[in-house]
Every structure is written in structure tokens, then in C-alpha cells.
CSV table of C-alpha atoms in Angstrom, one decimal:
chain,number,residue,atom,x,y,z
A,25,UNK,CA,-81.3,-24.5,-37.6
A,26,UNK,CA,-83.4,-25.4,-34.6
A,27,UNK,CA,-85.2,-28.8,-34.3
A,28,UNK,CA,-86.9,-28.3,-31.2
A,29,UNK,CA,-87.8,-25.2,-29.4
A,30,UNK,CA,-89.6,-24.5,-26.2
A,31,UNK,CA,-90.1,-20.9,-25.2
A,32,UNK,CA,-91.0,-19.7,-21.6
A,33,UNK,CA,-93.3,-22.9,-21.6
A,34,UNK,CA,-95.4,-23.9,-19.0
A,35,UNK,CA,-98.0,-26.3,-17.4
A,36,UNK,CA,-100.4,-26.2,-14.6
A,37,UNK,CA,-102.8,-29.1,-13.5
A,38,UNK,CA,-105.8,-28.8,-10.8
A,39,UNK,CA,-105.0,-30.5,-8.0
A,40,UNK,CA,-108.1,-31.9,-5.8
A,41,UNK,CA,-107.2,-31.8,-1.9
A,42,UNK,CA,-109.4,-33.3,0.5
A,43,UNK,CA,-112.4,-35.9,-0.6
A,44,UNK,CA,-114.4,-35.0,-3.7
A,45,UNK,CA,-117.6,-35.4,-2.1
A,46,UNK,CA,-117.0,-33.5,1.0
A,47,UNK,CA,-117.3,-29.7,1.6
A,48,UNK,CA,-113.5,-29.7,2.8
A,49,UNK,CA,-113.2,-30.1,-1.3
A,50,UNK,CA,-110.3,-27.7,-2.1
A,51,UNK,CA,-108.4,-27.4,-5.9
A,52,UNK,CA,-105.3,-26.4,-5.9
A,53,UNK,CA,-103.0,-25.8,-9.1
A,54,UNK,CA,-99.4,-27.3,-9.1
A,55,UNK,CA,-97.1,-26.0,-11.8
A,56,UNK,CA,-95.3,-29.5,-13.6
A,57,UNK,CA,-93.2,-27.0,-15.8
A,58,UNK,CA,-92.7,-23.1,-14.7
A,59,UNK,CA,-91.0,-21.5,-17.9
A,60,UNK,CA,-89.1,-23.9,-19.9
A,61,UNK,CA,-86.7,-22.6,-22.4
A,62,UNK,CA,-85.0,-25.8,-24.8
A,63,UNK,CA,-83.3,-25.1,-28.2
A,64,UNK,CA,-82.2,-28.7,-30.1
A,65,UNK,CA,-80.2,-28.4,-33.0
A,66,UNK,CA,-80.9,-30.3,-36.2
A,67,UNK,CA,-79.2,-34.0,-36.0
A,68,UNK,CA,-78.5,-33.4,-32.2
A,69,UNK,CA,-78.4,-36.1,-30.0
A,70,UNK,CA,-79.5,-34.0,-26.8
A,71,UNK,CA,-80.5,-35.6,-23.4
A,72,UNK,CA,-82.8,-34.7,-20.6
A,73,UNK,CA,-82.0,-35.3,-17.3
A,74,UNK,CA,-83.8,-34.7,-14.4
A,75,UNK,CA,-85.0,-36.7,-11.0
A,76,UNK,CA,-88.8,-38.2,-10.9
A,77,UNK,CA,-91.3,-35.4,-10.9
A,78,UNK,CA,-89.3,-32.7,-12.0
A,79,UNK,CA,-90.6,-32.5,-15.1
A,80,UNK,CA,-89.3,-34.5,-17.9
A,81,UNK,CA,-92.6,-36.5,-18.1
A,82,UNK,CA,-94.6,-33.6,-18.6
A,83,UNK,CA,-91.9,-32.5,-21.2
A,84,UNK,CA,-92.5,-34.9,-23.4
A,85,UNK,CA,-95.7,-35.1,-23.3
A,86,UNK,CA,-95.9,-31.4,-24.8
A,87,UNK,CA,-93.3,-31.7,-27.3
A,88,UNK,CA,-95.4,-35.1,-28.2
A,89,UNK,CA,-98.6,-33.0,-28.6
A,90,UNK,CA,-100.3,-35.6,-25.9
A,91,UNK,CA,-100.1,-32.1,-23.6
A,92,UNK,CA,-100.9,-28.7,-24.5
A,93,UNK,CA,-98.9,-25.7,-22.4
A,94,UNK,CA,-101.0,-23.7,-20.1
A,95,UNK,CA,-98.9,-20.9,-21.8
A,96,UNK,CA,-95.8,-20.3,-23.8
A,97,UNK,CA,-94.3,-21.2,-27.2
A,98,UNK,CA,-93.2,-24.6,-28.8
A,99,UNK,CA,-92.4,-25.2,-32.4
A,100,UNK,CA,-91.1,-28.7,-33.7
A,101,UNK,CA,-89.0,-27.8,-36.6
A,102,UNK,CA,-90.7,-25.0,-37.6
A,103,UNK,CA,-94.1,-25.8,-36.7
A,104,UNK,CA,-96.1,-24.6,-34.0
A,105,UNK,CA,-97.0,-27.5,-32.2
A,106,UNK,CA,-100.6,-26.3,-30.6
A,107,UNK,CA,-101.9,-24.9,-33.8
A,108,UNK,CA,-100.2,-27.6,-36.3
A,109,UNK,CA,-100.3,-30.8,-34.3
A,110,UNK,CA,-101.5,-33.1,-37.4
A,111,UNK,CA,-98.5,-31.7,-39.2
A,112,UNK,CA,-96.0,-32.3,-36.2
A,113,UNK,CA,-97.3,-35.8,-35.7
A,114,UNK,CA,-96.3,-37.2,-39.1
A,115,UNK,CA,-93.0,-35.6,-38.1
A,116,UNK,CA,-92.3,-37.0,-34.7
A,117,UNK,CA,-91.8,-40.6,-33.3
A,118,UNK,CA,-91.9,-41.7,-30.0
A,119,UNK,CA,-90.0,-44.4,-28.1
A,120,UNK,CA,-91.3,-45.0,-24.7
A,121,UNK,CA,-90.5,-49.1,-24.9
A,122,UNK,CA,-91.4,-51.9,-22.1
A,123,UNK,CA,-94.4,-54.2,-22.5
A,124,UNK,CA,-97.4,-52.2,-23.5
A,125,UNK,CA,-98.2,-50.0,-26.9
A,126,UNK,CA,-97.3,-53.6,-28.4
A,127,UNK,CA,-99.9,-56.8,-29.3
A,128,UNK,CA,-98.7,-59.9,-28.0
A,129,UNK,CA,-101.2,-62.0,-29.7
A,130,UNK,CA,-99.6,-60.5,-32.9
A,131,UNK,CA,-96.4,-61.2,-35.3
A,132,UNK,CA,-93.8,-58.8,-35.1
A,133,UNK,CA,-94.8,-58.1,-38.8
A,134,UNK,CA,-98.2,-57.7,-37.6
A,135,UNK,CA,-97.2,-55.5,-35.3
A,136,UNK,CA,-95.7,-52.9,-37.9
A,137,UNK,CA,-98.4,-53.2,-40.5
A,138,UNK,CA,-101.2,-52.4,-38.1
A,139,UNK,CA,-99.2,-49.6,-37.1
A,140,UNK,CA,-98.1,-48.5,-40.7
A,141,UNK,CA,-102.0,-48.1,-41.1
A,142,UNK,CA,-102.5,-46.0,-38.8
A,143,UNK,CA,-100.0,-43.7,-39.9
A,144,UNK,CA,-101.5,-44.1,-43.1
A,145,UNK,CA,-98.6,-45.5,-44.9
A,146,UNK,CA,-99.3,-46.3,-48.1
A,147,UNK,CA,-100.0,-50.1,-49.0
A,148,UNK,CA,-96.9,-50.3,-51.9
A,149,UNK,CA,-94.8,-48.7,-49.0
A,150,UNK,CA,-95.4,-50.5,-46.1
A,151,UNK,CA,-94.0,-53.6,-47.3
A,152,UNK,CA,-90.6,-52.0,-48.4
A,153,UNK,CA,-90.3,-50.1,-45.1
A,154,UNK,CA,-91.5,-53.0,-42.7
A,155,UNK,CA,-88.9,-54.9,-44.0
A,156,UNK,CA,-85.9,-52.7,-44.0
A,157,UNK,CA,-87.0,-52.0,-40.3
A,158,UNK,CA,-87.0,-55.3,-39.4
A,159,UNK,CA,-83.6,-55.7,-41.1
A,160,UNK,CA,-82.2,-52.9,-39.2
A,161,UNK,CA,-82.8,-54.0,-35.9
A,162,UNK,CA,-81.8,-57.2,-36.5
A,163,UNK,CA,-85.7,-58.8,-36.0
A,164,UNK,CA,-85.5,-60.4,-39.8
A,165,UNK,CA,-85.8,-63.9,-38.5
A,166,UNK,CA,-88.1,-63.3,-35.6
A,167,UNK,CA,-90.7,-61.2,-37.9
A,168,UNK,CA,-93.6,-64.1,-38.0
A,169,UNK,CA,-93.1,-65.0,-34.0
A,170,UNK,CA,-95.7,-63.9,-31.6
A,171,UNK,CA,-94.5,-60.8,-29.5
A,172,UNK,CA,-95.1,-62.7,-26.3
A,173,UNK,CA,-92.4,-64.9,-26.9
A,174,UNK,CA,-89.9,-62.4,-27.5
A,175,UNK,CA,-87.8,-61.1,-25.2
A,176,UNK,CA,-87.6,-57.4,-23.7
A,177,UNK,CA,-84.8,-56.6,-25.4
A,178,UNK,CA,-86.4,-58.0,-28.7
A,179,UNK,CA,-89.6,-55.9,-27.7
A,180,UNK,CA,-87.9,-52.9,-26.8
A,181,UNK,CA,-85.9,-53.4,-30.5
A,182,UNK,CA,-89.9,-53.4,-31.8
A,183,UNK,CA,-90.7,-50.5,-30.0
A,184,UNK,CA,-88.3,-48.7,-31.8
A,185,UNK,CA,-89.0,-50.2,-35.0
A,186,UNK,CA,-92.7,-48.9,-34.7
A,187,UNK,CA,-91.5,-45.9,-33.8
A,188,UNK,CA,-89.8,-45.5,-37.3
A,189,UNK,CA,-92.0,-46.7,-39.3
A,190,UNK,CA,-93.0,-43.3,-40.8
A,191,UNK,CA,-89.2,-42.1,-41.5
A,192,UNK,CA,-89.9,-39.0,-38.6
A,193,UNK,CA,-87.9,-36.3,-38.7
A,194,UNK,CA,-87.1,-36.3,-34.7
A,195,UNK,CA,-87.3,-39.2,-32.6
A,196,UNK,CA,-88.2,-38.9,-28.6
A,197,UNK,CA,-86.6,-41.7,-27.0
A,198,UNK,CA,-88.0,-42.0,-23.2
A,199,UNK,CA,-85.7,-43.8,-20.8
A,200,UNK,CA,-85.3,-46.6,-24.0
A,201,UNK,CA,-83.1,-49.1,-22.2
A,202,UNK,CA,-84.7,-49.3,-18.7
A,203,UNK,CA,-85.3,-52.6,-17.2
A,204,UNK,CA,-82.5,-54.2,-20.3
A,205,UNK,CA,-80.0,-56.6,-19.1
A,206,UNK,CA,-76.4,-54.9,-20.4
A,207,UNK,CA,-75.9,-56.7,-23.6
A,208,UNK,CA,-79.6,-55.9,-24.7
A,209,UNK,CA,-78.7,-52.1,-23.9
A,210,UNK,CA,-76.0,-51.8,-25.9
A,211,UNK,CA,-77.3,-53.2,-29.1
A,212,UNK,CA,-80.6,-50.3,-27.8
A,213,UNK,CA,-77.1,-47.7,-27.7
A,214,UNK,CA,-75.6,-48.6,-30.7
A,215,UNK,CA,-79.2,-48.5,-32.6
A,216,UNK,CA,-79.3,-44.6,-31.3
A,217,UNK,CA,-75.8,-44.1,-32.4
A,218,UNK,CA,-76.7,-45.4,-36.1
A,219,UNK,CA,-80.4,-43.5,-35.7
A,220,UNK,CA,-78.0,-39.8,-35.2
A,221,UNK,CA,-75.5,-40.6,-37.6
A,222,UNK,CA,-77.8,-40.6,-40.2
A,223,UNK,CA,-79.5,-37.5,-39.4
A,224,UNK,CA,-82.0,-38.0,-37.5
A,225,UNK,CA,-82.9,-35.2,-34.3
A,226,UNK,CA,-83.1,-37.4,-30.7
A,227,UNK,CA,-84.2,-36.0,-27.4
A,228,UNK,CA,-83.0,-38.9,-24.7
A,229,UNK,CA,-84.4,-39.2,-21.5
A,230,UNK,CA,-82.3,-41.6,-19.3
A,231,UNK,CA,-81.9,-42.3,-15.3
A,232,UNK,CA,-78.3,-43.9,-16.6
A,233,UNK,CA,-75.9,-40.9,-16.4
A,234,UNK,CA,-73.0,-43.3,-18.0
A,235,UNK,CA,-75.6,-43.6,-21.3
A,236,UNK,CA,-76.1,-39.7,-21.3
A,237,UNK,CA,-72.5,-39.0,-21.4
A,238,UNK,CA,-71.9,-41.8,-23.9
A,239,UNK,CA,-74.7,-40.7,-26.8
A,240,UNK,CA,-75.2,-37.5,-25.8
A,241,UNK,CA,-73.9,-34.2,-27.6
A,242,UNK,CA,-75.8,-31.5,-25.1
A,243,UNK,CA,-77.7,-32.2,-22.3
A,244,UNK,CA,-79.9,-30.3,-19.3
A,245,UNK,CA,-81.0,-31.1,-16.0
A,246,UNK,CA,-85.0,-30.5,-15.0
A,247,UNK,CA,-85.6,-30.0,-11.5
A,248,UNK,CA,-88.9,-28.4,-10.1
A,249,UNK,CA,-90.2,-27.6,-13.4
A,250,UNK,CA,-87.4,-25.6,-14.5
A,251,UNK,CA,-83.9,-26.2,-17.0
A,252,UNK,CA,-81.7,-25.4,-14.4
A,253,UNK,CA,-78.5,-26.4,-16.4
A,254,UNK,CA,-77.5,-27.2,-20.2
A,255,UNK,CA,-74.8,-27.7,-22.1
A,256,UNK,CA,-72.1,-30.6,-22.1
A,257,UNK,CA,-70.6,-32.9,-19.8
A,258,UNK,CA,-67.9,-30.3,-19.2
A,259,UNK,CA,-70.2,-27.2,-18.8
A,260,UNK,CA,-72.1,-29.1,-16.5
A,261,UNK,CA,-69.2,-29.4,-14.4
A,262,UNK,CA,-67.9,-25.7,-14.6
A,263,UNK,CA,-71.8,-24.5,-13.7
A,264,UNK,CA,-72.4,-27.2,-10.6
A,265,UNK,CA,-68.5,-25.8,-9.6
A,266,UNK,CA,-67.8,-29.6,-8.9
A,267,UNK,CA,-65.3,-30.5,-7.3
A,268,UNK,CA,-63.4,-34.1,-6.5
A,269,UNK,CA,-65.0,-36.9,-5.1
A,270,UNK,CA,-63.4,-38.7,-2.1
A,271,UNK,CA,-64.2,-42.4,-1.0
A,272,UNK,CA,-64.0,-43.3,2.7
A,273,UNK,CA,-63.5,-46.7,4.3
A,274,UNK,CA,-64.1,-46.1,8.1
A,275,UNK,CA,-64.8,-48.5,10.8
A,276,UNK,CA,-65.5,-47.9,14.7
A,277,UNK,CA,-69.3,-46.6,14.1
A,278,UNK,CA,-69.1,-42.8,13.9
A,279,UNK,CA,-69.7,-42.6,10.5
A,280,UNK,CA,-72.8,-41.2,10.6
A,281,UNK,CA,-71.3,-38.2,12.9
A,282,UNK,CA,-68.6,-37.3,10.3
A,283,UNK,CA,-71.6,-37.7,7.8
A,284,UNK,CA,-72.6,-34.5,9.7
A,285,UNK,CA,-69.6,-32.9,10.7
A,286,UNK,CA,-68.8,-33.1,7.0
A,287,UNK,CA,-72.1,-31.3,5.8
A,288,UNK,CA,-72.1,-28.5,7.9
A,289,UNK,CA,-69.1,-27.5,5.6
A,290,UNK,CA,-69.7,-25.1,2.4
A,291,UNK,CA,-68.0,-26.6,0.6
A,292,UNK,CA,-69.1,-30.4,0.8
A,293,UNK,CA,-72.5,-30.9,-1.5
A,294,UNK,CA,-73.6,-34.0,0.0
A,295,UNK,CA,-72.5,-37.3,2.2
A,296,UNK,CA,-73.5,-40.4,1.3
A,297,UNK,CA,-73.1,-43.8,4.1
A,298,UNK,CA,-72.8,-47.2,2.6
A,299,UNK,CA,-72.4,-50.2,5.1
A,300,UNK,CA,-70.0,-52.9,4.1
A,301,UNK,CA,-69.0,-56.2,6.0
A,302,UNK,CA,-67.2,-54.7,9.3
A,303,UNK,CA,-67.3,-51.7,8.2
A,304,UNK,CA,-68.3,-48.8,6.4
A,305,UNK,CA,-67.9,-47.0,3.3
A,306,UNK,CA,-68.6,-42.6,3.1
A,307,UNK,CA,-68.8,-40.7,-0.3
A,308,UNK,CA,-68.1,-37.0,-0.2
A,309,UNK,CA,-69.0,-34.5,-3.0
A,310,UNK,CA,-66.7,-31.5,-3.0
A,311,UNK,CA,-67.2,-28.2,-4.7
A,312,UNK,CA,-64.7,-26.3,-5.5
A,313,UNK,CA,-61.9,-27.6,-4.0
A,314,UNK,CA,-58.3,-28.9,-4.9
A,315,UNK,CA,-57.5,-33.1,-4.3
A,316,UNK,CA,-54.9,-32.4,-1.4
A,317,UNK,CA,-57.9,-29.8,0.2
A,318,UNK,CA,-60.5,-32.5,0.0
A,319,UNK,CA,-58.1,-35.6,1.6
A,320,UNK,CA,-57.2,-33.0,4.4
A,321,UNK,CA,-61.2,-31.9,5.2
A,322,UNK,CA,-62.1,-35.8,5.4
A,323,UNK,CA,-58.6,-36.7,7.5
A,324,UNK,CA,-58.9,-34.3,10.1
A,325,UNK,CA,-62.7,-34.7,9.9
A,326,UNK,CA,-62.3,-38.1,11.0
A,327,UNK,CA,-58.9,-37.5,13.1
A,328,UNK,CA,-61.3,-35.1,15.4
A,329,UNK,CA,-63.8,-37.8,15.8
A,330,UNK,CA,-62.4,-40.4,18.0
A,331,UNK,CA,-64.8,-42.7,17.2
A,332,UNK,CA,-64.4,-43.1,13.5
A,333,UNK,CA,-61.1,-45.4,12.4
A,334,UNK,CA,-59.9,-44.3,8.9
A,335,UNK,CA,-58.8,-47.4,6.9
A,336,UNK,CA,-58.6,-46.1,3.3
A,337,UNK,CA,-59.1,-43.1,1.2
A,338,UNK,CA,-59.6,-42.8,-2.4
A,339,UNK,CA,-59.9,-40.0,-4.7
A,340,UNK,CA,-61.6,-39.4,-8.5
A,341,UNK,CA,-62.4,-36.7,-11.1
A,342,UNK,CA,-66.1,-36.0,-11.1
A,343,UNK,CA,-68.2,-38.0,-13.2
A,344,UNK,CA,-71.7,-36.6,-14.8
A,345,UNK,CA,-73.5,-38.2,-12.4
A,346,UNK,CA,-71.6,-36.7,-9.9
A,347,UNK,CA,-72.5,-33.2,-11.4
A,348,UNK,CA,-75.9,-34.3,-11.4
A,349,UNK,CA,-76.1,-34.6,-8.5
A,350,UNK,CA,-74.4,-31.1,-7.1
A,351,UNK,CA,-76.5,-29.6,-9.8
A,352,UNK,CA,-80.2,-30.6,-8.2
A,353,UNK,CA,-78.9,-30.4,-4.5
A,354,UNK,CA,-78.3,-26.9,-5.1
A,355,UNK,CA,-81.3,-26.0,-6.9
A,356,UNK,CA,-83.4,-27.5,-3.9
A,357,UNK,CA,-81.1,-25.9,-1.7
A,358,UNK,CA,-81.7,-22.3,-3.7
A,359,UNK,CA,-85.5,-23.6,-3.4
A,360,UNK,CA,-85.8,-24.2,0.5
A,361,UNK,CA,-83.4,-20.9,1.0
């Protein structure tokens, strides 16, 4: 049964070009999301992926009920989101973490029971579930501390506390480990884990493409408003047609030129130039092509241009970033065609 489900959404916002007080005054309409289609299982752990501004803001924001669709459907297990949103509320939690939506001046226990008002726990609850919160994420000795003198790992550990204090049926985690030096992260990773495997629904938003492959059981890519892939890791791959990846050390300062020469090929999705000491380093995103097809393009590539000096080649499987990656470039390609 379906947890989340968007139908043919959309969302249009007036956009105000030229001064406001001048008669060049024009409003224009951009469209955030043109006809989104999502279906998330029950106790899926599904992640949204997507570069800035192509969307996944916007997203959540709807699914939230802090937006409401210019058109289409959306119903959050069962309920229609526009016309129920008290009932979806008291069914939803969301994580957006880092340092505000919390009170500094406050306990962490403060925190929570403040919040447990608001969601109008009752008062023979609250201290049961503030408690086994703070047990869970491991905030048990910290509970009568200020927030400011917590860390953001402990405040992002808060965040999702608060998040949970109603027991909500699907939780909307947005980007919940940004900014987290990597051992905070992981305890944030493992949290999720233990969040899914006991039945709760998550929608993950993430820039870390290593996370989303990690936690995630689906996943789709937003770019311009639109799902322009879904599915796992590997379908990802067999829809962006990825191909291997190939790692370049070059010195003699024609790298930028076999950049080029490079990308004038079909079958190369992009070129990327990194300078390192005395040299330089090029990354080269096949698709569809065989490892011994990809080391010949680059070699004779950079045999034809006398100014590049190959020193070392290297070759991988495609990781999801890497898909990622094919997947938007050729959407904005399709876009600009």
C-alpha cells in the first residue's frame, strides 16, 4: 500500500520582473514543479535527489502541507492532503535540522515539551515519550543543558527528536546530515536505519550520493520540476546508459583542449579538469561504452594532441553519483535541444 502519492502535481509562483514601483512592472509565472508523479511504499526508505532549484524544496513543502499545488493530486497515506491537512499533520514529521526551529535559551527537555504542546500531546504522555526520545538518541544525559551549548550533531540529534515526538506515521528528512562532521553523520545514518526498521515511511533528501545509496531502498532524480528518473541504484544506471568512468593524469597544459576534443564525442557525458601540483588530473563520464573502448577514446584523444603528456590512467564502475550526474546532463541537454 502506498504511503505517499503525488499525481500530475504542479506549482506555479508569480514572478515580479523589473521594479515594483515602476511601469516596466511585469509578472511572470515560473513553474517550481511541472507534473510530478511519486508513489512511496509503506516502510520505504525512498530518496530524492535532485540539483538546487530543481525542485525538491518545493516538494516538500507540498507533501508538508506548508504548499498547496497549483493543480494535481497528493494524498499522504490515504488522505488528501489539500482537503485533510489537520489530519495529515498529526501524521507527518519533518526533519529539516541546523540551528533554527530550536530554543537555545531552553533545556533540551524544554525543548520537547514545548513542542509536545503544540502537538497537543497529552500531559500523562509527554513525559513517557520525552524520555524514551531522549533515550533513543542518546541525549539522556544532556536533557537539562541549554541547547546553545550543544553541539550540531547534538542539535541535529534534537531535531530529530522533536520531529518524533508525535509517533508520525512518515517522516521527511531534508538533507539531515549537512554541515555534520563524519562521526556525527553516522550516528544521524544509523538513527534513520533504526527509524525504517521499525516501520516507519522516510522520504530523504540528500546532496551526499554515498548516503542515498547507503539508506536508500528507491530513489528519483528532480531536475527542472520534473521526476526524470526512479527506481534503484541499478535502474538508475541502466536508464542514464552509464558507462565507465576513466581518470586522467596529464601534464604539458593541453588539458583543457582534450577537455573539448573529448566532448564533442556522443558518447562522453561530461569532462571534468582538476589541477594538481605539476600537473593535471581529467575525469571522463562514458555512456555506453565497454572499459578497453573508453581507455582507447582518452589514449588516442590525448596521443593526437601533442601537447598533452599522458602519465596515468585509471578506470572504475560507475558510482550513483556518477549516474547522477549523466542523468541531469541529459535532461538539460533534452531541455536546450
Amino acid at each position: 500500500m502506498s504511503a505517499i502519492v503525488m499525481r500530475d502535481v504542479r506549482r506555479a509562483f508569480d514572478v515580479v520582473k523589473g521594479s515594483a514601483w515602476r511601469m516596466n512592472r511585469r509578472v511572470q509565472q515560473f513553474e517550481a514543479l511541472r507534473g510530478v508523479n511519486l508513489d512511496v511504499s509503506k516502510g520505504e526508505l525512498f530518496g530524492l535527489l535532485g540539483p538546487n532549484g530543481a525542485g525538491k524544496t518545493t516538494t516538500i513543502k507540498i507533501l508538508t502541507t506548508l504548499l498547496v499545488p497549483t493543480s494535481g493530486e497528493v494524498y499522504l497515506n490515504g488522505l488528501d492532503s489539500v482537503r485533510n491537512p489537520d489530519q495529515v499533520r498529526s501524521r507527518i514529521g519533518y526533519v529539516f535540522g541546523g540551528d533554527k526551529g530550536l530554543y537555545d535559551r531552553l533545556s533540551a527537555r524544554d525543548n520537547l515539551r514545548y513542542f509536545a504542546n503544540l502537538y497537543r500531546i497529552a500531559p500523562g504522555q509527554q513525559r513517557r515519550r520525552i524520555n524514551e526520545l531522549l533515550e533513543m538518541l542518546s541525549l539522556t544525559d544532556r536533557q537539562n543543558d541549554r541547547v546553545e551549548t550543544f553541539s550540531r550533531g547534538m542539535k541535529q540529534r534534537l531535531h530529530i527528536a522533536r520531529g518524533l515526538l508525535h509517533d508520525p506515521d512518515i517522516i521527511y528528512l531534508d538533507e539531515p546530515t549537512n554541515g555534520l562532521d563524519p562521526l556525527a553523520a553516522r550516528d544521524v545514518r544509523d538513527i534513520v536505519r533504526r527509524l525504517k526498521h521499525s516501520g516507519k515511511t522516510i522520504l530523504l533528501t540528500t546532496h551526499y550520493m554515498f548516503e542515498a545509496e547507503d539508506l536508500c531502498d528507491r530513489l528519483a532524480v528532480i531536475e527542472g520540476g520534473r521526476i526524470i528518473a526512479e527506481g534503484t541504484s541499478k535502474d538508475l544506471g541502466a536508464l542514464a546508459n552509464a558507462g565507465p568512468v576513466v581518470r586522467a593524469e596529464v601534464s604539458g597544459g593541453g588539458a583543457q583542449a582534450l577537455c573539448r576534443a573529448l566532448e564533442d564525442r556522443a558518447d562522453v557525458v561530461n569532462c571534468h579538469l582538476e589541477p594538481l601540483s605539476g600537473r593535471e588530473l581529467v575525469t571522463i563520464r562514458f555512456a555506453a561504452q565497454t572499459e578497453v573502448e573508453a581507455s582507447r577514446v582518452v589514449g588516442e584523444a590525448a596521443a593526437a594532441d601533442t601537447g598533452v603528456k599522458l602519465l596515468d590512467l585509471q578506470l572504475r564502475e560507475p558510482t550513483l553519483e556518477d549516474k547522477y550526474v549523466t542523468l541531469v546532463s541529459q535532461s538539460r541537454d533534452k531541455e536546450s535541444a
